[in-house]
XYZ file of C-alpha atoms in Angstrom:
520
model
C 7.976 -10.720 -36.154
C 7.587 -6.954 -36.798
C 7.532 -6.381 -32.565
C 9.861 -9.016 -32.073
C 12.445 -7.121 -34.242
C 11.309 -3.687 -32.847
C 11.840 -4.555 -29.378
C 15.739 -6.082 -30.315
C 16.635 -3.374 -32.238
C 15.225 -0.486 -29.980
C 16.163 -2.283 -26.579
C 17.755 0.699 -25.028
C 15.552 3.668 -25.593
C 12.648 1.000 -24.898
C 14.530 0.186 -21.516
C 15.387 3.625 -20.629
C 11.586 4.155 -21.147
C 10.473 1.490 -18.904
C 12.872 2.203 -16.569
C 11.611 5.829 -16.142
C 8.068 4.842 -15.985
C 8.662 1.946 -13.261
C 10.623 4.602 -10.936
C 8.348 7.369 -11.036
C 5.009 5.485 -11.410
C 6.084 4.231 -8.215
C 7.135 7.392 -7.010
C 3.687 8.370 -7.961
C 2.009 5.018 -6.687
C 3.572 5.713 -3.456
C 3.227 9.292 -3.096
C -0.453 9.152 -3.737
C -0.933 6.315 -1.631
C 0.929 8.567 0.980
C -1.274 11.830 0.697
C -4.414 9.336 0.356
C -3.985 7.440 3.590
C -2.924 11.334 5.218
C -6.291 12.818 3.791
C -7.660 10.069 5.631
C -6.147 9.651 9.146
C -6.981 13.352 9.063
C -10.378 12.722 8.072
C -10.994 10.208 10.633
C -9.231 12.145 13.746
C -12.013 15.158 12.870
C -14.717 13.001 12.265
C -13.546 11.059 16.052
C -13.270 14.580 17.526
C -16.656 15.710 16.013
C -18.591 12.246 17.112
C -16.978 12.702 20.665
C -18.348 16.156 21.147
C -21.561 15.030 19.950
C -21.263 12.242 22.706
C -20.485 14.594 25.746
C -22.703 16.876 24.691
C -25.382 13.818 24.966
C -23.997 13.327 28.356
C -24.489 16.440 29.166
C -28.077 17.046 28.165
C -28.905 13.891 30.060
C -26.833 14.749 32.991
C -28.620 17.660 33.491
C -32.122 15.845 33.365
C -30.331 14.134 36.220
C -29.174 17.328 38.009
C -32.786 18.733 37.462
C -34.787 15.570 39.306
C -31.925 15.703 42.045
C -32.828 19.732 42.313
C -36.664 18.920 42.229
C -37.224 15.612 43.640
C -34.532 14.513 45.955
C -33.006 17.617 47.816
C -35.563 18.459 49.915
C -36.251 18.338 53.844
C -38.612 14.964 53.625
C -35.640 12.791 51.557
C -33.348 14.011 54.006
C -34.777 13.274 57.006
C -35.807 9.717 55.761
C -32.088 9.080 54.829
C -30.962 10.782 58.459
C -33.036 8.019 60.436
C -32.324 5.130 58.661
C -28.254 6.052 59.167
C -28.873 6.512 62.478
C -30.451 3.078 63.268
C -29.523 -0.524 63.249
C -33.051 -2.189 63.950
C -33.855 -3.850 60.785
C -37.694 -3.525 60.898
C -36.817 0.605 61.062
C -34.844 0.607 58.294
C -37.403 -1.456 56.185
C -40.379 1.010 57.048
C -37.911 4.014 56.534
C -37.245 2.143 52.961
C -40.767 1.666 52.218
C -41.614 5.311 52.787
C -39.104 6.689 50.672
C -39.999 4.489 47.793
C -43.722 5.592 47.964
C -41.961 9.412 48.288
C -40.162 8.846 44.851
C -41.717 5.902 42.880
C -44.249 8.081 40.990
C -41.619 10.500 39.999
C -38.871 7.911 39.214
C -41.148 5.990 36.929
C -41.856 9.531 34.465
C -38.054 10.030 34.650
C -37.257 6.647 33.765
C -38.738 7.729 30.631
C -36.480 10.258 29.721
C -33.252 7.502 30.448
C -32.886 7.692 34.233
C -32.131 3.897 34.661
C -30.841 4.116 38.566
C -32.242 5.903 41.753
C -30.088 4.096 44.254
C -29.806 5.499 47.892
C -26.867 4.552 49.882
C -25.892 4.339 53.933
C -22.996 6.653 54.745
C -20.733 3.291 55.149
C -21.544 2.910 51.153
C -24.250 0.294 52.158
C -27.146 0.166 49.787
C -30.571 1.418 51.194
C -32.896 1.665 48.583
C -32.566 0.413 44.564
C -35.326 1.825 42.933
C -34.197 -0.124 39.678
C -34.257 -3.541 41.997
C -35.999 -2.639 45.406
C -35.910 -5.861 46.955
C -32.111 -5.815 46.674
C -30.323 -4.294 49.237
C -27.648 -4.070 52.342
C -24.925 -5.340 49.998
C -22.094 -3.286 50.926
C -20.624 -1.054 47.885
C -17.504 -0.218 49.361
C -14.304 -0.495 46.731
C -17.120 -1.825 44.177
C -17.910 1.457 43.143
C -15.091 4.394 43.473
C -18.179 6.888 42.713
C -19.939 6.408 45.900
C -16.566 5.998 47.451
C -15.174 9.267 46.638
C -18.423 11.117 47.692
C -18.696 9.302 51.179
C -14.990 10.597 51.578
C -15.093 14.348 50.415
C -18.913 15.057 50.411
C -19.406 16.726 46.507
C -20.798 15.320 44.183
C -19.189 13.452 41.471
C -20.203 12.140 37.538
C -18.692 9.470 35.761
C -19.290 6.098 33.963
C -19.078 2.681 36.035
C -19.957 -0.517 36.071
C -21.894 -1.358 39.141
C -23.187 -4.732 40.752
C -26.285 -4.860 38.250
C -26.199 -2.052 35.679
C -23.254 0.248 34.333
C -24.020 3.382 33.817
C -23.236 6.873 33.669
C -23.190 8.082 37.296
C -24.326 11.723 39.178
C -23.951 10.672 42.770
C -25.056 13.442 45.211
C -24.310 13.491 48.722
C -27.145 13.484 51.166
C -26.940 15.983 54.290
C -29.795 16.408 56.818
C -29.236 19.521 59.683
C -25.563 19.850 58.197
C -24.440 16.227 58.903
C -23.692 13.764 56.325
C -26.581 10.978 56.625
C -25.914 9.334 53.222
C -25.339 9.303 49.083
C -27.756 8.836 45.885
C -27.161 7.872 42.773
C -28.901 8.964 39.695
C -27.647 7.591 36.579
C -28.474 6.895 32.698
C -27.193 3.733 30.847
C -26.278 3.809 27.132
C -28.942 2.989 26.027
C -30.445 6.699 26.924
C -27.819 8.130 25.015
C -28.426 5.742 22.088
C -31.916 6.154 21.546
C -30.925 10.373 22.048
C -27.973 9.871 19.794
C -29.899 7.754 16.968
C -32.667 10.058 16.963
C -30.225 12.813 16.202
C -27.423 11.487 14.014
C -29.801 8.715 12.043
C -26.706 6.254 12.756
C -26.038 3.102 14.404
C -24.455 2.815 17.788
C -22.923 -0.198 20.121
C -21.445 -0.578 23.462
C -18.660 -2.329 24.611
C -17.550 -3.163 28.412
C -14.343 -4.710 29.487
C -15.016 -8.008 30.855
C -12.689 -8.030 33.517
C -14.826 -5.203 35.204
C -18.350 -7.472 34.088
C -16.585 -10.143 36.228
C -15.139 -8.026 39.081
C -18.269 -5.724 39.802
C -21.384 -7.466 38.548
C -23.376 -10.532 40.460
C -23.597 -13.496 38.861
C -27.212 -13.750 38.347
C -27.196 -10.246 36.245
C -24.249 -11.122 34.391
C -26.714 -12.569 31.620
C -26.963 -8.762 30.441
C -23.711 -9.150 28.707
C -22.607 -11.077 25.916
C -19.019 -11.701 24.427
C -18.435 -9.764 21.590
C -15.548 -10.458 18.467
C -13.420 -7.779 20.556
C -11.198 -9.977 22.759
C -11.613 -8.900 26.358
C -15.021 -7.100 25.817
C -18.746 -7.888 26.085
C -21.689 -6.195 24.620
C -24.074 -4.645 26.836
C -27.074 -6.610 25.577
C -29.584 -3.496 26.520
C -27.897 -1.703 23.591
C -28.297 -4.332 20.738
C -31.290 -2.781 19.192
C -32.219 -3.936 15.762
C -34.063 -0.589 15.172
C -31.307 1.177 13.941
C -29.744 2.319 11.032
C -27.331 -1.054 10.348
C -28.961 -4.213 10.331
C -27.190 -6.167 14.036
C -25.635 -9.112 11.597
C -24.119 -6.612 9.743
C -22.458 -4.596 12.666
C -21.431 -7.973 14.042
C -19.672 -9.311 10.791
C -17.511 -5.816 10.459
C -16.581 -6.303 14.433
C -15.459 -9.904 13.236
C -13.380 -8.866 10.112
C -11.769 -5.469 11.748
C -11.480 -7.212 14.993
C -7.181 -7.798 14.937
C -6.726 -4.574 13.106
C -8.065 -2.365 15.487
C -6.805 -4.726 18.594
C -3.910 -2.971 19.595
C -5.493 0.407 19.351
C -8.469 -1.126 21.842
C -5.907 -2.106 24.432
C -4.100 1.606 24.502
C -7.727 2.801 25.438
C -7.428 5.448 22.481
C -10.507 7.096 20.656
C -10.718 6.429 17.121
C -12.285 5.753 13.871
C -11.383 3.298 10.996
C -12.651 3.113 7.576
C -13.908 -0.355 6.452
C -15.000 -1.750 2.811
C -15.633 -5.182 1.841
C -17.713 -6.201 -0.711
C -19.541 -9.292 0.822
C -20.334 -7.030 3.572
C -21.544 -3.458 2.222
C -20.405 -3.276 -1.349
C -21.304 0.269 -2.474
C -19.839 2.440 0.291
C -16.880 2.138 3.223
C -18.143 2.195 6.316
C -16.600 4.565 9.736
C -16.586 2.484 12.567
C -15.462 5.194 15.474
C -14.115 3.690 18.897
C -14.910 6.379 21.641
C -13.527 5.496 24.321
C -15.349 5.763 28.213
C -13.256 6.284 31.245
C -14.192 5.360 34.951
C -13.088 7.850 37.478
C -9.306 6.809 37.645
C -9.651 8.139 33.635
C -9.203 4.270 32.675
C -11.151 3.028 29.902
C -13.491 0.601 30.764
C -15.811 0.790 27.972
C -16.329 1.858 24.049
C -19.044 3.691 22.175
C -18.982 2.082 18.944
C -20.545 4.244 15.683
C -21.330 2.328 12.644
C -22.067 4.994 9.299
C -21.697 4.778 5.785
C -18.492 6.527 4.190
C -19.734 9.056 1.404
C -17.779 11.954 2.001
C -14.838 9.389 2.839
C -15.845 7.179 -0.637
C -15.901 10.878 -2.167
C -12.430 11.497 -1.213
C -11.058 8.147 -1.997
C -12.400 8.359 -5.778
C -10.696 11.434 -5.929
C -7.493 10.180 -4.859
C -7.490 7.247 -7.470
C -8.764 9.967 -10.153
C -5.686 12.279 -9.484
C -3.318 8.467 -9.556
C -4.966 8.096 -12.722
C -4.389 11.678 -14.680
C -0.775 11.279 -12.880
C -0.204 7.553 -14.367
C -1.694 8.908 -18.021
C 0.559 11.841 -18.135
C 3.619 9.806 -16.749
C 2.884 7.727 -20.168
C 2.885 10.575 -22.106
C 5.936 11.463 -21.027
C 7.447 8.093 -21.314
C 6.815 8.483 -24.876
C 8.069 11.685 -25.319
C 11.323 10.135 -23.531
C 11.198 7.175 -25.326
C 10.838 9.172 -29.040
C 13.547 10.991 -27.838
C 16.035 7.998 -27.123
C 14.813 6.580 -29.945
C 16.105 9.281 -32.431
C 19.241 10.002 -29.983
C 19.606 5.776 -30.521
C 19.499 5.941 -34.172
C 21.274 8.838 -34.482
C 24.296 7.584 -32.571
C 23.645 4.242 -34.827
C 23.910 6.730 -38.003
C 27.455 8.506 -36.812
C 28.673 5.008 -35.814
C 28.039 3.242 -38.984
C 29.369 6.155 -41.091
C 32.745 6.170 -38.811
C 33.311 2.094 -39.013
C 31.507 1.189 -42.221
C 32.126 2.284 -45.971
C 29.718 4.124 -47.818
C 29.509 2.282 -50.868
C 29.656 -1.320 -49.737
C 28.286 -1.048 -46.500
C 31.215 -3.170 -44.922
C 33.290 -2.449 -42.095
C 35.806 0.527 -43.177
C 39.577 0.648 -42.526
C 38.957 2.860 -39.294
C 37.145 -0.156 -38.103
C 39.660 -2.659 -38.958
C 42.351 -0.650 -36.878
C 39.807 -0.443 -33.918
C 39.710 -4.079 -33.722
C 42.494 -5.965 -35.538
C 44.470 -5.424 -32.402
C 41.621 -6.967 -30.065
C 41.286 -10.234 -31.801
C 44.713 -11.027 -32.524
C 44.789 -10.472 -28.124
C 41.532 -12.947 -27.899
C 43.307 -15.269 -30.261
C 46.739 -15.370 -28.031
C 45.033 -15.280 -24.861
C 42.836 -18.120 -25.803
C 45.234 -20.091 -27.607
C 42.627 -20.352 -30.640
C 43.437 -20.211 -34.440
C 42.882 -16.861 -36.385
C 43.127 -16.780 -39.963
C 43.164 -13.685 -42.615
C 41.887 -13.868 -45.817
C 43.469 -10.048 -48.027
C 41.411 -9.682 -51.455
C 42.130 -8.060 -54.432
C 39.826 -7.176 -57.857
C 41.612 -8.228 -60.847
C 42.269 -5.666 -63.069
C 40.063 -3.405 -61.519
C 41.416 -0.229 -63.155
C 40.641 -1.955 -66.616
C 36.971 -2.374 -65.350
C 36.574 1.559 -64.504
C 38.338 2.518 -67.730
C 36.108 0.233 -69.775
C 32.619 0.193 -68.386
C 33.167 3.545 -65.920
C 32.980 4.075 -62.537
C 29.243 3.177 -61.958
C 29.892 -0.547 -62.813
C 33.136 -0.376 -60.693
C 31.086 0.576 -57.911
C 28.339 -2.212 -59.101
C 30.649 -4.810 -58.826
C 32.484 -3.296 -55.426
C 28.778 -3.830 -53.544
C 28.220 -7.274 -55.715
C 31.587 -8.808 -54.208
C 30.295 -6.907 -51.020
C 27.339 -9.009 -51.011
C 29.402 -12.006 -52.067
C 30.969 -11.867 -48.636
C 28.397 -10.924 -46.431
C 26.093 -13.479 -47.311
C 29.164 -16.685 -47.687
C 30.719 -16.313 -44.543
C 29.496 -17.061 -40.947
C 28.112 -14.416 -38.600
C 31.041 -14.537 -36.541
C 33.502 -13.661 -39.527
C 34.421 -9.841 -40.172
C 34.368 -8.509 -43.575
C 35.353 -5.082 -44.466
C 36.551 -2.642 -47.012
C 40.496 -1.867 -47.235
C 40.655 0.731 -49.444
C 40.153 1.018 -53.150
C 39.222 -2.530 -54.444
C 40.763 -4.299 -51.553
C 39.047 -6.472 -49.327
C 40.101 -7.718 -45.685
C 38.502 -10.876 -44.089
C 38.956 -11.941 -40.520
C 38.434 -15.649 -39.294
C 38.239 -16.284 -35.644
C 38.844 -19.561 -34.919
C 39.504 -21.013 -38.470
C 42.956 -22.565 -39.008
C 45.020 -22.144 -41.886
C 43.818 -24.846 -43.928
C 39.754 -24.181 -43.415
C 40.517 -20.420 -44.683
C 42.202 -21.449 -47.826
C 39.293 -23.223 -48.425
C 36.873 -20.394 -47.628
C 38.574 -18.491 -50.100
C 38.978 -20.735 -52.283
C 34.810 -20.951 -52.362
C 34.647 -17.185 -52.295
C 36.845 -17.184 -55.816
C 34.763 -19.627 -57.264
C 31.545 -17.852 -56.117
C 32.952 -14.718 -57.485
C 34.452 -16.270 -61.044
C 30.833 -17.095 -61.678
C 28.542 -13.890 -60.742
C 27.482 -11.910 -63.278
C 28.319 -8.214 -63.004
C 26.129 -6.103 -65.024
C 27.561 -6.331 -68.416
C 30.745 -7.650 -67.770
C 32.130 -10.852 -69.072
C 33.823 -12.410 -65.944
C 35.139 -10.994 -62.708
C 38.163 -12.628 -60.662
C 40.085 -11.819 -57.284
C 43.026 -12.786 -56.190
C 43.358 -14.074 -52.361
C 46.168 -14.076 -50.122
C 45.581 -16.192 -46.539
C 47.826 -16.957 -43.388
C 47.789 -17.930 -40.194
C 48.435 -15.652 -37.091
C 51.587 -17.348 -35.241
C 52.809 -16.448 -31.791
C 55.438 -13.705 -32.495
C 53.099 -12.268 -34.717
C 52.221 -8.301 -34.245
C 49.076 -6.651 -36.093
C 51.832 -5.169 -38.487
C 53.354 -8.483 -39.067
C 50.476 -10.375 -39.904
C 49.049 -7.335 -42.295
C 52.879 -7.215 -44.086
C 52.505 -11.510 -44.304
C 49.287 -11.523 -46.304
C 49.872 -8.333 -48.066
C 52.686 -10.225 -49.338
C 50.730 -13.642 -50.421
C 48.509 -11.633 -52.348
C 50.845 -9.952 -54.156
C 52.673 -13.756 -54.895
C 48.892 -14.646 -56.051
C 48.273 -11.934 -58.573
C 52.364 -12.204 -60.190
C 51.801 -15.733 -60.364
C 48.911 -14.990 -62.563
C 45.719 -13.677 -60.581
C 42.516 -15.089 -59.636
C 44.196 -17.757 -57.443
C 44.578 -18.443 -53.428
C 48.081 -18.184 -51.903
C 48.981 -19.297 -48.446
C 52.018 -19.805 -46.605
């Protein structure tokens, strides 16, 4: 009951309160939320930026493993004049002894740098036939020509080239040399590394966990059928994993990798199909429950600068889990002092409230009785005798008067005059409805205003209120009457009018002998 009433009687500085705290604690809710998701994005583009320079520099080091064999191995006077006779014949048997002696040439040294990620030694015809796979050796004479732009471009302006492409068994990431014997152009090699190189370089290094991705529109396009069973569809619509890359010795168990792809899948879709770099954040407690995870999306372009393919990074979130905490630390001190300040405001109101209650109720209510004053009955006489017109409903007006009220002071003094001013105070307050006003004329006169009461239901509502009063008990006097004079407001009837009317019956009551009702 005691919150109940606290609430009703403090509504406004309580709403002003609430209202305060609502706006700015979602000023606050969204300006942290704002600054948070900034900190991150920013977060996230260095830690892309960072992860892709750690990625080219990988292709880098490798590449020039590559370069180095090519240097060593390749570009020399025996390779060249191998590749120079087999582009200048057609006789199949030639070109099969031709192939057979460069493979012994190179097989020795192609097997210790297949060690160190060299996946493809693949010779090529000057009409972008292949010679010699040293991957597949008994594969060959499948033309490569618009298959793969690498060997395309070199055939056309004779430098070499380096870039990542899917080819007719493996993708990889391509240095493809030309191949010049006596200053003529006799032919192009390929050395290249697959992901996996840079994987096992990039694990080693970073102690994270690492997946690629391959559009499957160039799977389909470039790849025969029979080594399409490398791939397999991943939750990324439109890509396939390049099963040589699933290891399960890495930092992130596979299942685990696999059931993020599946739940960030449509959120990061549209991002995929721009062919953008980027990183996400992830958390979900079935999944990893003590830390976010970074997924990064780096993306791999072919030679046109297309992406074809994605390096995905898997690692756990500290610094990022760091920063979040943070963040929700700085919402909470914000959200603690917004309260404190709430209550400041709402203290504040609250005095302003009862101070404004305090002026108001010693302008429109007397002192002694605690009735509505004079002042107040001018403020509002006006207003109901309008309400009564307008809504064609009765209004009645009861004027009171002590009985020889002088008498009383001059007998018993002016305390027990003012005694029995608040006893007949209380007399009316607590005998007429809530919807009646009582108040304080002046002196020991009493004005009583009945909205909706006719003429004949007020003279009985005074005549109750006599009675009541005839048979209190003020302090030490005997008996205590009033006299009552009651009417009816009528249609020509002004606030003057109607004041002068009663006025008048109560006058009638007390000279026809006092403690009596009158009425017109």
């Amino acid at each position: 009951m005691f919150y109940k009433n606290f609430f009703k009687n403090n509504r406004r500085p309580l709403l002003i309160s609430l209202i305060f705290f609502a706006v700015v604690e979602a000023v606050i809710l969204l300006s942290t939320s704002y600054l948070k998701q900034k900190d991150i994005n920013y977060y996230l583009d260095i830690f892309t930026n960072n992860l892709e320079t750690n990625i080219n520099m990988t292709n880098a080091h490798l590449s020039e493993l590559t370069q180095s064999f090519y240097d060593f191995k390749i570009n020399n006077p025996k390779v060249d004049a191998i590749m120079a006779k087999a582009a200048a014949t057609q006789d199949k048997h030639e070109r099969d002894r031709l192939r057979k002696e460069l493979f012994r040439l190179l097989n020795d040294d192609y097997k210790k740098m297949h060690h160190y990620g060299i996946r493809q030694l693949h010779f090529h015809l000057p009409n972008s036939i292949s010679f010699l796979r040293f991957h597949r050796p008994n594969k060959y004479g499948d033309s490569l020509q618009n298959v793969r732009e690498t060997i395309d471009y070199v055939n056309k302006r004779r430098i070499p080239i380096s870039a990542f492409e899917e080819g007719r068994i493996f993708n990889g990431f391509r240095n493809v040399y030309p191949i010049f014997h006596d200053g003529e152009f006799v032919g192009t090699v390929e050395l290249s590394f697959s992901f996996l190189a840079m994987q096992e370089f990039l694990t080693k290094t970073d102690h994270t966990s690492y997946l690629f991705l391959i559009k499957q529109e160039v799977v389909n396009k470039k790849v025969f059928t029979s080594e399409k069973r490398n791939y397999q569809k991943s939750e990324f619509d439109g890509f396939d994993y390049d099963k040589a890359t699933l290891s399960k010795s890495m930092q992130m168990r596979l299942n685990k990798m696999f059931s993020i792809n599946k739940a960030i899948s449509k959120q990061v879709a549209q991002r995929v199909a721009k062919g953008e770099s980027f990183s996400i954040y992830f958390h979900q407690n079935d999944i990893y429950n003590d830390s976010p995870i970074i997924i990064s999306f780096i993306a791999v372009p072919n030679l046109d600068s297309k992406t074809v393919a994605y390096i995905l990074n898997y690692q756990f979130g500290d610094t990022l889990k760091i920063l979040i905490k943070n963040s929700h630390m700085i919402f909470i001190i914000l959200s603690l002092l917004l309260i404190f300040i709430s209550l400041i405001l709402f203290i504040y109101f609250y005095n302003d409230e009862k101070r404004r209650a305090k002026i108001f109720q010693d302008a429109t209510h007397d002192a002694l009785t605690g009735l509505y004053n004079r002042h107040a009955v001018n403020y509002f006489f006006k207003q109901k005798i309008d309400e009564s017109k307008r809504y064609h409903k009765p209004l009645s007006i009861i004027f009171c008067d002590i009985d020889f009220f002088k008498k009383i002071n001059d007998t018993y003094g002016h305390d027990i005059g003012d005694y029995v001013l608040k006893g007949i105070a209380a007399i009316l307050q607590n005998h007429l409805r809530s919807s009646d006003i009582s108040a304080r004329w002046g002196g020991e006169e009493f004005i009583i205003f009945l909205p909706e009461t006719s003429l004949e239901e007020a003279v009985a509502i005074a005549q109750k209120l006599r009675k009541i009063i005839e048979a209190s008990l003020f302090s030490s006097i005997e008996t205590t009457t009033c006299s009552f004079g009651v009417t009816q407001l009528r249609e020509d009837d002004t606030s003057d009018s109607l004041l002068k009317r009663v006025d008048e019956l109560l006058y009638r009551a007390k000279e026809n002998g006092r403690n009596r009702v009158e009425n017109d």
